[in-house]
PDB file of C-alpha atoms in Angstrom:
ATOM      1  CA  UNK A   1     323.655 289.281 -36.515  1.00  0.00           C
ATOM      2  CA  UNK A   2     322.078 285.904 -37.182  1.00  0.00           C
ATOM      3  CA  UNK A   3     320.624 283.471 -39.797  1.00  0.00           C
ATOM      4  CA  UNK A   4     317.837 281.204 -39.331  1.00  0.00           C
ATOM      5  CA  UNK A   5     315.229 278.687 -40.985  1.00  0.00           C
ATOM      6  CA  UNK A   6     311.789 277.576 -40.332  1.00  0.00           C
ATOM      7  CA  UNK A   7     310.209 274.559 -42.112  1.00  0.00           C
ATOM      8  CA  UNK A   8     306.742 273.633 -41.687  1.00  0.00           C
ATOM      9  CA  UNK A   9     304.479 270.967 -43.255  1.00  0.00           C
ATOM     10  CA  UNK A  10     300.918 269.669 -43.138  1.00  0.00           C
ATOM     11  CA  UNK A  11     299.847 266.336 -44.384  1.00  0.00           C
ATOM     12  CA  UNK A  12     296.105 265.918 -45.516  1.00  0.00           C
ATOM     13  CA  UNK A  13     294.394 262.698 -46.394  1.00  0.00           C
ATOM     14  CA  UNK A  14     290.959 262.359 -48.031  1.00  0.00           C
ATOM     15  CA  UNK A  15     288.172 261.000 -45.769  1.00  0.00           C
ATOM     16  CA  UNK A  16     286.494 257.848 -46.694  1.00  0.00           C
ATOM     17  CA  UNK A  17     282.898 257.534 -47.594  1.00  0.00           C
ATOM     18  CA  UNK A  18     280.161 255.073 -47.372  1.00  0.00           C
ATOM     19  CA  UNK A  19     276.684 255.096 -49.493  1.00  0.00           C
ATOM     20  CA  UNK A  20     273.979 253.235 -50.881  1.00  0.00           C
ATOM     21  CA  UNK A  21     272.830 253.274 -54.499  1.00  0.00           C
ATOM     22  CA  UNK A  22     269.387 251.923 -55.036  1.00  0.00           C
ATOM     23  CA  UNK A  23     267.798 251.387 -58.475  1.00  0.00           C
ATOM     24  CA  UNK A  24     264.341 250.042 -59.345  1.00  0.00           C
ATOM     25  CA  UNK A  25     262.757 249.349 -62.695  1.00  0.00           C
ATOM     26  CA  UNK A  26     259.659 248.174 -63.838  1.00  0.00           C
ATOM     27  CA  UNK A  27     257.363 248.038 -67.113  1.00  0.00           C
ATOM     28  CA  UNK A  28     254.058 249.426 -66.928  1.00  0.00           C
ATOM     29  CA  UNK A  29     251.132 248.401 -69.295  1.00  0.00           C
ATOM     30  CA  UNK A  30     247.926 250.324 -69.299  1.00  0.00           C
ATOM     31  CA  UNK A  31     244.972 250.450 -71.383  1.00  0.00           C
ATOM     32  CA  UNK A  32     241.060 250.091 -72.262  1.00  0.00           C
ATOM     33  CA  UNK A  33     239.337 247.134 -73.512  1.00  0.00           C
ATOM     34  CA  UNK A  34     235.946 247.452 -75.027  1.00  0.00           C
ATOM     35  CA  UNK A  35     233.710 245.162 -76.471  1.00  0.00           C
ATOM     36  CA  UNK A  36     230.876 245.842 -78.752  1.00  0.00           C
ATOM     37  CA  UNK A  37     227.815 243.798 -78.733  1.00  0.00           C
ATOM     38  CA  UNK A  38     224.961 246.136 -78.488  1.00  0.00           C
ATOM     39  CA  UNK A  39     226.267 248.423 -76.219  1.00  0.00           C
ATOM     40  CA  UNK A  40     230.069 249.562 -75.535  1.00  0.00           C
ATOM     41  CA  UNK A  41     231.409 247.734 -72.789  1.00  0.00           C
ATOM     42  CA  UNK A  42     234.917 248.893 -71.679  1.00  0.00           C
ATOM     43  CA  UNK A  43     237.239 248.026 -68.909  1.00  0.00           C
ATOM     44  CA  UNK A  44     240.429 249.584 -67.966  1.00  0.00           C
ATOM     45  CA  UNK A  45     243.290 247.151 -67.739  1.00  0.00           C
ATOM     46  CA  UNK A  46     246.669 247.741 -66.303  1.00  0.00           C
ATOM     47  CA  UNK A  47     249.541 245.536 -65.170  1.00  0.00           C
ATOM     48  CA  UNK A  48     253.325 245.802 -63.925  1.00  0.00           C
ATOM     49  CA  UNK A  49     255.510 243.456 -65.470  1.00  0.00           C
ATOM     50  CA  UNK A  50     259.278 242.483 -65.086  1.00  0.00           C
ATOM     51  CA  UNK A  51     259.925 244.516 -62.102  1.00  0.00           C
ATOM     52  CA  UNK A  52     263.382 244.482 -60.399  1.00  0.00           C
ATOM     53  CA  UNK A  53     265.291 246.343 -57.939  1.00  0.00           C
ATOM     54  CA  UNK A  54     268.766 246.540 -56.898  1.00  0.00           C
ATOM     55  CA  UNK A  55     270.671 247.922 -54.163  1.00  0.00           C
ATOM     56  CA  UNK A  56     274.338 248.577 -54.239  1.00  0.00           C
ATOM     57  CA  UNK A  57     276.643 249.431 -51.356  1.00  0.00           C
ATOM     58  CA  UNK A  58     279.395 252.257 -52.372  1.00  0.00           C
ATOM     59  CA  UNK A  59     282.565 252.761 -50.543  1.00  0.00           C
ATOM     60  CA  UNK A  60     285.222 255.595 -51.328  1.00  0.00           C
ATOM     61  CA  UNK A  61     288.558 254.710 -49.787  1.00  0.00           C
ATOM     62  CA  UNK A  62     291.361 256.983 -49.874  1.00  0.00           C
ATOM     63  CA  UNK A  63     294.143 255.888 -52.144  1.00  0.00           C
ATOM     64  CA  UNK A  64     297.989 257.516 -52.349  1.00  0.00           C
ATOM     65  CA  UNK A  65     296.967 259.961 -54.696  1.00  0.00           C
ATOM     66  CA  UNK A  66     294.425 261.441 -52.486  1.00  0.00           C
ATOM     67  CA  UNK A  67     297.271 262.350 -49.970  1.00  0.00           C
ATOM     68  CA  UNK A  68     298.331 265.866 -50.162  1.00  0.00           C
ATOM     69  CA  UNK A  69     301.515 267.314 -48.639  1.00  0.00           C
ATOM     70  CA  UNK A  70     301.615 271.142 -47.922  1.00  0.00           C
ATOM     71  CA  UNK A  71     305.193 272.343 -47.064  1.00  0.00           C
ATOM     72  CA  UNK A  72     306.921 275.747 -46.755  1.00  0.00           C
ATOM     73  CA  UNK A  73     310.402 276.620 -46.132  1.00  0.00           C
ATOM     74  CA  UNK A  74     311.574 280.265 -44.677  1.00  0.00           C
ATOM     75  CA  UNK A  75     314.990 281.335 -44.613  1.00  0.00           C
ATOM     76  CA  UNK A  76     315.982 284.603 -42.835  1.00  0.00           C
ATOM     77  CA  UNK A  77     318.696 286.783 -41.384  1.00  0.00           C
ATOM     78  CA  UNK A  78     318.528 289.706 -38.759  1.00  0.00           C
ATOM     79  CA  UNK A  79     320.755 292.169 -37.221  1.00  0.00           C
ATOM     80  CA  UNK A  80     320.623 293.723 -34.045  1.00  0.00           C
ATOM     81  CA  UNK A  81     322.063 296.745 -32.935  1.00  0.00           C
ATOM     82  CA  UNK A  82     322.636 297.998 -29.413  1.00  0.00           C
ATOM     83  CA  UNK A  83     323.188 301.664 -28.615  1.00  0.00           C
TER      84      UNK A  83
END
């Protein structure tokens, strides 16, 4: 006859991550400019103004809240008979 106990556990932490976020903005104007003298004289016009680009690095670091602890506790007893 006997008793026993087994305790196991596992600690899991989140993995860190690196990345890049890129953003590009621009205002584009397009149109047709026509002059009427005797005949219609039309020109296509277009331009891009106020262009801006922005690149931002992103970093994800694990915090204390990202750590998980998985544990288990097993208690048992046994009986052995010899004949």
